[in-house]
Amino acid sequence: MALAVSGPLAAHDTTRDCLDDACTVTSLFAADDQGGASAGGPIAAQRMGSWGIDTAGMDTSVKPGDDFFGYVSGNWAANTPIPADKSSYGAFMILRDLSEARVHQQLEGYALGNPATDGDAAKIAALYRGFLDEAAIEAAGATPLAPSLTAIRAAGDKTAIAELMGKRNTSFGVTLFGVSVSDDQRDPDRYTLYMGQSGLGLGDRAMYLDEKFAPQRERYLAYITQMLELGGWSEPAANAARVLAFETQIANAHWTRAESRNRDKTYNPVTRAELAAQAPGFDWDVFFTAAGVGQAQRVVLRQASAIPAMAQVFAATDLDTLKAWQAFHAIDDAAPLLSKAFVDAEFEFRSRFLAGQPEPKPRWKNAVGHAEGIMGEAIGRDYVKLYFPADAKAKMDALVANVKVAMGERLKQLEWMSPATRAEAATKLAGFGLKIGHPDVWRDYSALEVRNGDVVGNTLRARAFEWDYRRARLGQQVDKAEWGMTPQTVNAYYNSVKNEIVFPAAILQPPFFDPDADPAVNYGGIGGVIGHEIIHGFDDQGRKSDGQGYLRDWWTAEDAAKFEAQAARLGAQYEAFEFPQLPGMRINARVAMGENIGDLGGLTIALEAYRRSLGGQPAPVIDGFSGEQRFFMGWAQVWRTLWRDEALRQQLVNGTHSPGHIRAFAPLRNIDGWYDAFDIKQGDALYIAPAERVRIW
């Protein structure tokens, strides 16, 4: 579970499953023949004021109990425009911009060479500079699409369509059934094959079935028509209507997002024979063979009842509609790599219309993302040499240890938890793994073939390289050292099957973590994040896996009922929030439940850890703010977020996190210490009576 998604989710690809030391820069690069030369000195992170809080961004005329987001970030929000190439903006995005700028500087320093012989730096340079070569891409026009569309046109029956769907992980196109290889939730030491619902260009089923999204469907229909026309597909308007009708039928079969995150229901192992019997009307043998996993005789279904229903829709749909559906998605999938007509069309629909983004990103930003998406760990290997000193890890180790101790103390104090469940919870906490900064063993890209000037070919070969890597592990022992994020990623996550929390290097800087800031602010920032990730092991879904990562119910029925009652009360608080600019839109508390529990529990244990760190001594007062005031301000500052209306709508529809500006204050309303710190009283807008406050962890 990732900490946050700061931008909206446009659901473009529904099949794919997540400091500064200038004096040593030159020698570090020179010592590594896989690296490149920096195009300048390292780019420093911006500190937040003199002690960790941007006090100039506060609006102290606002009463904390009425609008805590406004109190901590009101002046910042009033005076900060959302950049034209963004649909949302805030602390996460500012830090991601920093990471992006640093990587950009790195990539500018990699020289073109022979990617076949000159190591990772030459491959990265080929990926990056090839994407920047707009003249060559424009000259190619739609030609790079021709093999994909030719294969679709040649499909003579539905078996051929099933074969194309099986090749989704290595080609342009779409599938109804997304296959992946990951740690087995019932055998955490082995990899297994998973399959889940897919196939919707608008992402969530609600976009097709809810009347309030009729404008989005109307514009999507026009977009399908436009893309089919650009790709030279016959009868684009008529075929677009058939594609949308087909996807609407598929949406009817899909599980809701809330159902799809329920681990009690999403682990359904079946044999291939059982799958064929349960979901007739689709050539499963051809599909799995085309996917390169024909040897697998067992697959875990994520949405067990949706798969047969989708197979039935497939069987009842005419071949020409299925071919048009494949053609549209192949064009849509490849569009960012093609000429300006395709790039502009994709931007206008997915970024401007769906997310409200006024202008495209500069080309170099997409080029950075393209290279990172293919060789992210190789780029990260050089990134950490510049931006992750050893003492940062040591300080994080200490913070994590303190927060874990606080969690252990909370377990002892919980009145609602029985001794049997408490003992299991303590065992799970003791077994938590921790990864900070970067992998110890880096990914080997030697088998990846990259060619200068071949953007589309490089992308397809990279997809094949990545899928070959994943599928070859089927049935093999799990690599416990593997990372799910690159070091330059501004995020963090908890992995339930490995029972570990992971913090990439890029998040370990202001406003999350500043080794020179006031400790209270660090505990409210990165401490709250650490707590959030720990709590993911005990949230409404994380609690269903034990200390070994095994999916099982280790709770007494009575304890589970008490937990769920508290979780439902928390969900009701979040669903009560209104968004006046988006009538009828609410937070889906069942979908965001784990993240909301993570925020509340994470802050609770981080506060306890901060108090313990004082060693019984009073915290100093800084600029008139007490230690606990600074702690809560540190949390709220992390969740500074501004939204365009369209982006906020997309987040509420497709996201699993509550919007950042809500996260800045919503969990605090259930923490007694917040009321004490800011003298919040009955009558204040955010006040909740003590008896009504939710207390889980």
XYZ file of C-alpha atoms in Angstrom, residues 8-641:
634
model
C -5.610 12.332 -10.018
C -5.991 8.841 -11.346
C -7.011 8.866 -14.983
C -6.930 5.076 -15.373
C -5.171 5.127 -18.731
C -3.666 1.681 -18.259
C -5.891 -0.563 -16.201
C -3.875 -3.749 -16.687
C -0.776 -2.798 -14.708
C -0.851 -3.188 -11.209
C 2.663 1.330 -6.392
C 21.662 14.582 0.760
C 23.537 16.835 -0.961
C 27.355 16.465 -0.951
C 28.795 18.572 -3.754
C 32.403 17.906 -2.885
C 32.124 14.221 -3.792
C 29.952 14.405 -6.891
C 32.672 14.085 -9.474
C 34.525 11.249 -7.800
C 31.355 9.274 -7.233
C 30.407 9.327 -10.900
C 33.945 8.718 -12.058
C 34.211 5.653 -9.852
C 31.276 3.898 -11.548
C 31.601 2.922 -15.183
C 27.820 2.333 -15.293
C 27.102 5.929 -14.320
C 27.107 9.182 -16.189
C 28.505 12.643 -15.609
C 26.425 15.162 -13.752
C 25.548 18.239 -15.796
C 26.046 20.437 -12.743
C 26.253 20.428 -8.965
C 23.599 18.577 -6.986
C 20.227 20.277 -6.535
C 19.458 21.039 -2.903
C 16.110 20.478 -1.225
C 14.372 23.583 0.075
C 14.045 23.730 3.850
C 10.771 24.722 5.451
C 11.562 27.799 7.506
C 14.331 27.832 10.103
C 12.994 24.987 12.254
C 10.844 22.928 9.878
C 7.567 24.831 9.477
C 6.842 27.370 6.776
C 5.395 29.930 9.166
C 4.989 32.450 6.331
C 2.533 30.039 4.744
C 0.317 29.978 7.820
C -2.808 32.053 8.348
C -2.948 32.575 12.091
C -6.132 34.632 11.742
C -7.886 31.312 11.169
C -8.998 29.448 14.249
C -7.296 26.001 14.335
C -10.492 24.330 15.512
C -12.454 25.723 12.572
C -10.035 25.099 9.700
C -6.725 23.506 10.590
C -5.646 23.254 6.954
C -6.199 27.000 6.609
C -4.401 27.723 9.876
C -1.252 25.840 8.839
C -1.322 26.502 5.095
C -3.869 29.247 4.405
C -1.440 31.890 3.126
C 0.401 29.265 1.105
C -2.882 28.140 -0.487
C -4.002 31.701 -1.199
C -0.736 32.678 -2.850
C 0.284 29.476 -4.637
C -1.038 28.912 -8.141
C -1.283 25.382 -9.472
C 1.324 25.219 -12.262
C -0.204 25.077 -15.722
C 1.251 21.625 -16.418
C -0.328 20.127 -13.288
C -3.818 19.199 -12.185
C -3.010 19.297 -8.467
C -0.194 20.729 -6.404
C 1.183 20.442 -2.914
C 3.995 19.140 -0.739
C 4.174 15.784 -2.493
C 4.249 17.345 -5.933
C 6.851 19.936 -4.925
C 9.092 17.139 -3.720
C 8.399 15.108 -6.841
C 9.367 18.133 -8.925
C 12.640 18.222 -7.024
C 13.293 14.540 -7.657
C 12.363 14.995 -11.308
C 14.751 17.944 -11.670
C 17.563 15.959 -10.082
C 16.990 13.003 -12.387
C 16.742 15.364 -15.348
C 20.152 16.736 -14.497
C 21.507 13.196 -14.291
C 20.067 12.194 -17.655
C 21.454 15.282 -19.333
C 24.857 14.049 -18.184
C 24.570 10.613 -19.782
C 26.258 10.580 -23.176
C 24.895 8.788 -26.213
C 26.945 5.778 -27.170
C 26.401 2.221 -28.234
C 23.637 0.842 -25.984
C 24.713 -2.707 -26.778
C 28.237 -2.264 -25.426
C 28.475 0.906 -23.345
C 26.509 -0.138 -20.276
C 23.461 1.261 -18.537
C 24.370 4.911 -19.064
C 24.220 4.512 -22.845
C 20.907 2.677 -22.635
C 19.408 5.376 -20.446
C 20.717 8.070 -22.784
C 19.138 6.298 -25.764
C 15.775 6.096 -24.007
C 15.855 9.714 -22.860
C 17.218 11.359 -25.997
C 15.128 9.204 -28.291
C 11.985 10.482 -26.588
C 13.232 14.061 -26.969
C 13.797 13.685 -30.724
C 10.462 15.151 -31.786
C 11.543 15.620 -35.398
C 12.198 11.903 -35.875
C 9.004 10.964 -34.037
C 6.986 13.408 -36.146
C 8.484 12.043 -39.338
C 7.462 8.514 -38.348
C 3.841 9.576 -37.848
C 1.558 6.596 -37.305
C 3.972 4.125 -38.904
C 5.135 2.585 -35.584
C 1.512 1.578 -34.941
C 1.218 -0.370 -38.157
C 2.373 -3.788 -36.834
C -0.079 -3.636 -33.936
C -3.043 -2.607 -36.078
C -2.140 -5.096 -38.797
C -2.186 -7.908 -36.244
C -5.586 -6.774 -34.991
C -7.027 -6.522 -38.509
C -5.726 -10.029 -39.256
C -7.579 -11.560 -36.289
C -9.955 -13.993 -37.989
C -11.838 -15.179 -34.950
C -12.223 -14.686 -31.204
C -9.428 -17.115 -30.482
C -7.101 -14.666 -32.224
C -8.467 -11.870 -30.021
C -7.789 -14.006 -26.933
C -4.232 -14.411 -28.195
C -3.822 -10.640 -28.603
C -5.157 -10.153 -25.067
C -2.640 -12.668 -23.768
C 0.169 -10.587 -25.250
C -0.950 -7.432 -23.439
C 2.077 -7.317 -21.151
C 4.429 -7.167 -24.131
C 2.468 -5.144 -26.677
C 0.098 -2.229 -27.227
C -3.527 -3.052 -26.589
C -5.884 -4.177 -23.863
C -7.148 -7.267 -22.093
C -10.183 -8.096 -20.029
C -8.064 -10.268 -17.762
C -4.850 -8.771 -16.389
C -2.266 -11.383 -15.403
C 0.640 -10.761 -13.045
C 3.178 -12.706 -11.012
C 3.596 -11.816 -7.345
C 4.166 -13.228 -3.860
C 1.585 -15.873 -2.985
C -0.550 -14.629 -0.096
C -0.993 -18.207 1.134
C 2.604 -19.256 0.454
C 4.641 -16.065 1.016
C 7.955 -17.661 0.048
C 6.800 -18.499 -3.492
C 5.622 -16.528 -6.502
C 2.255 -17.334 -8.038
C 0.070 -16.233 -10.942
C -2.751 -13.762 -10.322
C -5.526 -12.629 -12.630
C -7.901 -9.695 -12.195
C -10.533 -7.687 -14.015
C -9.468 -5.092 -16.569
C -10.506 -3.640 -19.893
C -12.026 -0.252 -19.014
C -10.535 2.864 -20.576
C -12.247 5.089 -17.996
C -11.051 3.050 -15.034
C -13.778 2.611 -12.453
C -17.123 1.010 -13.321
C -18.956 4.022 -11.884
C -17.709 6.138 -14.784
C -19.886 3.998 -17.080
C -22.887 3.361 -14.847
C -23.455 6.512 -12.771
C -25.584 9.185 -14.416
C -23.490 12.028 -13.012
C -20.609 10.925 -15.229
C -22.600 11.234 -18.466
C -20.436 14.199 -19.642
C -17.302 12.082 -19.188
C -18.829 9.236 -21.205
C -19.881 11.599 -23.971
C -16.387 13.024 -24.227
C -14.861 9.528 -24.040
C -16.976 8.482 -27.024
C -15.630 11.424 -29.010
C -12.097 10.491 -27.952
C -12.482 6.877 -29.071
C -13.750 8.159 -32.429
C -10.830 10.556 -32.744
C -8.224 7.917 -31.974
C -9.716 5.356 -34.345
C -9.739 8.018 -37.055
C -6.089 8.948 -36.390
C -5.191 5.261 -36.592
C -6.944 4.829 -39.919
C -9.598 2.451 -38.571
C -12.735 2.161 -40.672
C -16.064 3.685 -39.587
C -14.575 5.357 -36.511
C -17.799 6.860 -35.146
C -19.860 3.689 -35.473
C -17.075 1.561 -34.057
C -16.543 3.982 -31.173
C -20.194 3.600 -30.169
C -19.794 -0.188 -30.183
C -16.595 0.029 -28.112
C -18.277 2.168 -25.456
C -21.301 -0.148 -25.347
C -18.977 -3.136 -24.920
C -17.016 -1.489 -22.110
C -20.285 -0.563 -20.397
C -21.253 -4.246 -20.370
C -17.850 -5.091 -18.927
C -18.298 -2.383 -16.283
C -21.536 -4.061 -15.237
C -19.580 -7.258 -14.623
C -16.739 -5.563 -12.708
C -16.560 -5.594 -8.943
C -16.624 -2.249 -7.169
C -13.368 -0.809 -5.852
C -14.498 -1.567 -2.312
C -15.098 -5.219 -3.171
C -11.787 -5.446 -5.009
C -9.739 -4.457 -1.953
C -11.312 -7.041 0.352
C -8.649 -9.694 0.911
C -11.186 -12.171 2.224
C -12.729 -12.243 -1.246
C -9.826 -11.599 -3.608
C -7.794 -14.774 -3.070
C -9.503 -17.455 -5.134
C -7.098 -20.127 -6.442
C -8.415 -22.318 -9.254
C -6.883 -24.820 -11.616
C -6.884 -24.071 -15.314
C -9.505 -26.767 -15.794
C -11.712 -25.208 -13.126
C -11.333 -21.784 -14.723
C -12.359 -23.134 -18.134
C -15.411 -24.759 -16.583
C -16.388 -21.675 -14.571
C -15.787 -19.149 -17.367
C -16.650 -20.723 -20.727
C -16.758 -18.760 -23.943
C -13.099 -17.716 -23.890
C -10.046 -19.652 -25.128
C -8.057 -19.773 -21.905
C -5.369 -22.123 -23.250
C -4.500 -19.745 -26.080
C -4.612 -16.761 -23.700
C -2.183 -18.241 -21.151
C 0.150 -19.565 -23.837
C 0.270 -16.163 -25.524
C 1.015 -14.593 -22.146
C 4.017 -16.880 -21.768
C 2.590 -18.658 -18.720
C 1.124 -21.699 -20.440
C 2.909 -23.960 -17.971
C 0.921 -22.559 -15.033
C -1.820 -24.950 -13.982
C -3.091 -22.725 -11.166
C -4.142 -19.087 -11.066
C -5.453 -16.917 -8.218
C -8.533 -14.960 -9.276
C -8.935 -11.505 -7.776
C -12.590 -11.018 -8.731
C -13.915 -14.566 -8.940
C -17.484 -13.818 -10.008
C -16.509 -11.051 -12.433
C -14.262 -13.280 -14.553
C -17.044 -15.618 -15.758
C -19.390 -12.685 -16.369
C -16.748 -10.905 -18.455
C -16.047 -14.088 -20.425
C -19.756 -14.304 -21.158
C -19.829 -10.727 -22.446
C -16.782 -11.488 -24.600
C -18.471 -14.568 -26.076
C -21.625 -12.603 -26.883
C -19.799 -9.714 -28.599
C -19.211 -9.690 -32.348
C -15.685 -9.954 -33.701
C -15.643 -6.532 -35.366
C -16.451 -4.801 -32.063
C -13.689 -6.711 -30.277
C -11.224 -5.725 -33.003
C -12.233 -2.056 -32.810
C -11.861 -2.206 -29.009
C -8.368 -3.630 -29.373
C -7.473 -1.074 -32.048
C -8.589 1.898 -29.974
C -6.643 0.765 -26.931
C -3.533 0.005 -28.972
C -3.635 3.549 -30.350
C -4.431 5.063 -26.952
C -1.661 3.039 -25.306
C 0.971 4.083 -27.840
C -0.198 7.705 -28.250
C 2.379 9.385 -25.938
C 5.170 7.836 -28.048
C 3.796 8.945 -31.424
C 3.535 12.132 -33.442
C 1.979 15.377 -32.247
C -1.538 14.584 -33.436
C -1.680 11.535 -31.164
C 0.062 13.246 -28.239
C -2.274 16.230 -28.407
C -5.408 14.104 -28.616
C -4.384 12.009 -25.627
C -3.511 15.106 -23.605
C -6.747 16.910 -24.444
C -8.876 14.058 -23.170
C -6.940 12.430 -20.375
C -5.146 15.442 -18.914
C -7.085 18.570 -19.862
C -10.649 17.237 -19.861
C -10.507 14.516 -17.205
C -7.969 16.158 -14.886
C -8.301 19.869 -15.700
C -4.628 20.348 -16.575
C -4.355 23.505 -18.754
C -1.041 22.791 -20.480
C 1.046 19.751 -21.381
C 4.202 19.035 -19.460
C 7.433 20.153 -21.083
C 8.747 17.381 -23.316
C 11.751 16.754 -21.075
C 9.526 15.779 -18.141
C 7.846 13.060 -20.143
C 11.254 11.966 -21.401
C 12.448 11.615 -17.806
C 9.359 9.589 -16.953
C 9.868 7.398 -20.013
C 13.453 6.540 -19.065
C 12.577 6.033 -15.398
C 9.710 3.731 -16.275
C 12.102 1.423 -18.100
C 15.393 1.677 -16.172
C 14.400 3.275 -12.892
C 16.777 1.330 -10.649
C 19.787 2.043 -12.849
C 18.965 5.747 -12.598
C 18.362 5.363 -8.864
C 21.801 3.830 -8.364
C 23.374 7.128 -9.367
C 20.714 9.208 -7.612
C 21.539 7.818 -4.157
C 25.233 8.604 -4.564
C 24.319 12.263 -4.811
C 21.346 12.532 -2.501
C 21.371 9.888 0.221
C 24.162 10.199 2.804
C 24.703 7.402 5.315
C 23.608 9.476 8.308
C 20.109 9.886 6.830
C 19.580 6.149 7.112
C 20.890 6.085 10.676
C 18.490 8.834 11.748
C 15.589 7.097 10.029
C 16.487 3.823 11.736
C 16.204 5.592 15.092
C 12.882 7.207 14.209
C 11.393 3.918 13.016
C 12.607 2.143 16.153
C 10.948 4.775 18.353
C 7.658 4.581 16.460
C 7.689 0.765 16.626
C 8.184 0.952 20.387
C 5.254 3.348 20.608
C 3.116 0.933 18.606
C 4.075 -1.847 21.003
C 3.000 0.308 23.924
C -0.303 1.098 22.226
C -0.973 -2.619 21.845
C -0.554 -3.074 25.585
C -2.996 -0.248 26.310
C -5.872 -1.214 24.007
C -8.888 -1.953 26.169
C -10.910 -3.512 23.357
C -8.333 -6.121 22.319
C -8.219 -9.591 23.850
C -4.929 -11.189 25.029
C -4.988 -13.742 22.183
C -5.233 -11.116 19.449
C -2.802 -8.845 21.271
C -0.151 -11.574 21.315
C -0.526 -12.153 17.562
C -0.343 -8.405 16.903
C 2.830 -8.090 18.977
C 4.414 -10.959 17.048
C 3.536 -9.298 13.768
C 4.985 -5.968 14.897
C 8.206 -7.623 16.061
C 8.619 -9.217 12.640
C 8.230 -5.993 10.637
C 10.936 -5.641 7.995
C 12.397 -2.245 7.155
C 13.947 -0.917 3.957
C 15.301 2.610 3.859
C 16.817 4.565 0.993
C 17.626 2.069 -1.733
C 18.092 -1.616 -2.568
C 21.259 -3.381 -1.487
C 21.344 -5.283 -4.790
C 20.554 -3.390 -7.964
C 18.527 -4.642 -10.924
C 20.546 -6.094 -13.815
C 19.565 -4.529 -17.163
C 22.202 -6.256 -19.282
C 19.593 -8.367 -21.117
C 17.500 -5.323 -22.060
C 17.979 -4.406 -25.705
C 17.863 -0.650 -26.343
C 18.532 1.057 -29.665
C 19.283 4.682 -30.396
C 16.354 6.481 -32.033
C 13.754 3.729 -31.618
C 11.220 5.001 -29.067
C 8.393 2.608 -29.830
C 10.657 -0.397 -30.343
C 12.472 0.321 -27.078
C 9.157 0.513 -25.249
C 7.940 -2.819 -26.575
C 11.270 -4.536 -25.907
C 11.259 -3.073 -22.400
C 7.776 -4.431 -21.763
C 8.895 -7.859 -22.951
C 12.044 -7.632 -20.809
C 10.039 -6.751 -17.719
C 7.379 -9.406 -18.274
C 10.000 -12.077 -19.002
C 11.619 -11.168 -15.693
C 8.311 -11.477 -13.834
C 6.943 -14.609 -15.457
C 10.236 -16.506 -15.151
C 9.814 -16.341 -11.370
C 6.557 -18.272 -11.380
C 6.798 -20.955 -8.713
C 10.249 -19.754 -7.651
C 11.360 -18.529 -4.242
C 10.445 -14.911 -3.449
C 13.240 -12.354 -3.576
C 12.824 -10.764 -0.151
C 15.333 -8.020 -0.994
C 13.377 -6.676 -3.964
C 12.009 -3.146 -3.869
C 8.643 -2.061 -5.254
C 9.730 1.563 -5.753
C 12.850 3.253 -7.046
C 14.989 5.391 -4.688
C 13.969 8.591 -6.503
C 10.257 7.939 -5.887
C 8.569 10.313 -3.435
C 6.391 7.819 -1.614
C 6.476 4.961 0.893
C 4.688 1.650 1.210
C 3.841 -1.365 3.311
C 3.979 -4.852 1.782
C 1.661 -7.228 3.596
C 3.070 -10.443 2.115
C 6.623 -9.512 3.106
C 5.396 -7.691 6.248
C 7.745 -4.789 5.614
C 7.713 -1.013 5.388
C 9.751 0.761 2.723
C 10.952 4.376 2.507
C 12.730 5.432 -0.711
C 15.483 8.022 -0.438
C 13.516 10.770 -2.197
C 10.881 11.099 0.543
C 13.488 11.546 3.267
C 13.804 15.310 2.935
C 11.733 18.408 3.786
C 8.874 18.699 4.510
C 8.807 15.024 5.521
C 12.236 14.751 7.074
C 14.908 17.333 7.801
C 17.733 16.203 10.093
C 18.280 19.838 11.095
C 14.621 20.589 11.848
C 12.854 20.600 15.191
C 12.271 16.957 16.250
C 8.580 17.645 16.856
C 8.141 18.579 13.196
C 10.008 15.464 12.043
C 7.839 13.271 14.257
C 4.726 14.929 12.848
C 6.022 14.595 9.286
C 8.099 11.487 8.628
C 7.115 10.041 12.021
C 3.480 10.182 11.009
C 4.397 8.585 7.676
C 6.296 5.803 9.448
C 3.333 5.272 11.735
C 0.988 5.283 8.744
C 2.931 2.491 7.059
C 3.174 0.453 10.270
C -0.569 0.771 10.760
C -1.127 -0.605 7.258
C -0.122 -3.924 8.771
C -3.087 -3.548 11.112
C -5.681 -1.687 9.043
C -8.940 -3.213 7.817
C -7.106 -5.344 5.212
C -3.510 -5.492 6.511
C -4.758 -7.109 9.705
C -5.821 -10.135 7.638
C -2.182 -11.194 7.101
C -0.029 -12.511 9.945
C 3.577 -11.826 10.905
C 4.848 -14.183 8.214
C 2.766 -12.484 5.536
C 0.307 -15.389 5.392
C -3.299 -14.513 4.604
C -5.306 -15.794 7.561
C -7.733 -14.547 10.195
C -5.778 -14.279 13.451
C -8.393 -12.204 15.229
C -11.010 -13.367 17.670
C -14.501 -12.776 16.338
C -15.264 -10.389 19.195
C -12.158 -8.294 18.565
C -12.878 -8.160 14.835
C -16.410 -6.923 15.504
C -15.143 -4.165 17.808
C -12.535 -3.111 15.248
C -15.041 -3.010 12.405
C -17.480 -0.954 14.454
C -14.814 1.675 15.090
C -13.739 1.599 11.433
C -17.325 2.183 10.310
C -17.566 5.215 12.587
C -14.343 6.574 11.091
C -15.688 5.994 7.599
C -18.838 7.930 8.419
C -16.730 10.941 9.438
C -14.988 10.994 6.051
C -18.147 10.418 4.041
C -19.714 13.435 5.758
C -17.246 15.812 4.065
C -18.787 17.726 1.188
C -17.145 19.226 -1.882
C -19.358 22.178 -2.894
C -17.604 22.545 -6.234
C -18.520 18.924 -7.053
C -22.154 18.358 -6.015
C -22.910 14.759 -5.193
C -19.261 13.725 -4.883
C -18.109 12.184 -1.608
C -15.150 10.208 -0.290
C -15.827 6.490 -0.671
C -14.963 5.483 2.875
C -14.909 1.757 2.147
C -12.295 2.295 -0.548
C -10.202 4.789 1.450
C -10.640 2.949 4.759
C -7.114 1.547 4.990
C -5.510 4.907 4.274
C -7.766 6.724 6.730
C -7.032 4.172 9.453
C -3.343 4.510 8.572
C -3.468 8.278 9.069
C -5.286 8.120 12.390
C -3.271 5.242 13.830
C -0.001 6.512 12.404
C -0.401 9.923 13.995
C -1.468 8.383 17.282
C 1.668 6.272 17.610
C 3.935 8.999 16.197
C 2.675 11.368 18.898
C 3.408 8.776 21.545
C 6.876 8.252 20.047
C 7.518 12.001 20.147
C 6.492 12.193 23.775
C 8.780 9.284 24.637
C 11.671 10.959 22.776
C 11.562 13.854 25.246
C 12.743 11.564 28.039
C 10.464 13.158 30.575
C 11.723 16.673 29.875
C 9.436 19.479 28.682
C 9.611 20.335 25.006
C 11.003 23.779 24.184
C 8.717 26.515 22.949
C 9.756 27.776 19.494
C 8.346 31.021 18.093
C 5.512 30.695 20.570
C 4.542 27.157 19.507
C 4.628 24.234 21.904
C 6.149 20.901 20.945
C 2.809 19.216 20.367
C 1.532 22.146 18.342
C 4.594 21.811 16.121
C 3.996 18.061 15.855
C 0.480 18.509 14.468
C 1.579 21.386 12.253
C 4.282 19.130 10.804
C 1.622 16.608 9.788
C -0.682 19.205 8.247
C 2.174 20.780 6.305
C 2.938 17.436 4.634
C -0.625 17.311 3.256
C -0.721 20.744 1.665
C -2.702 20.119 -1.514
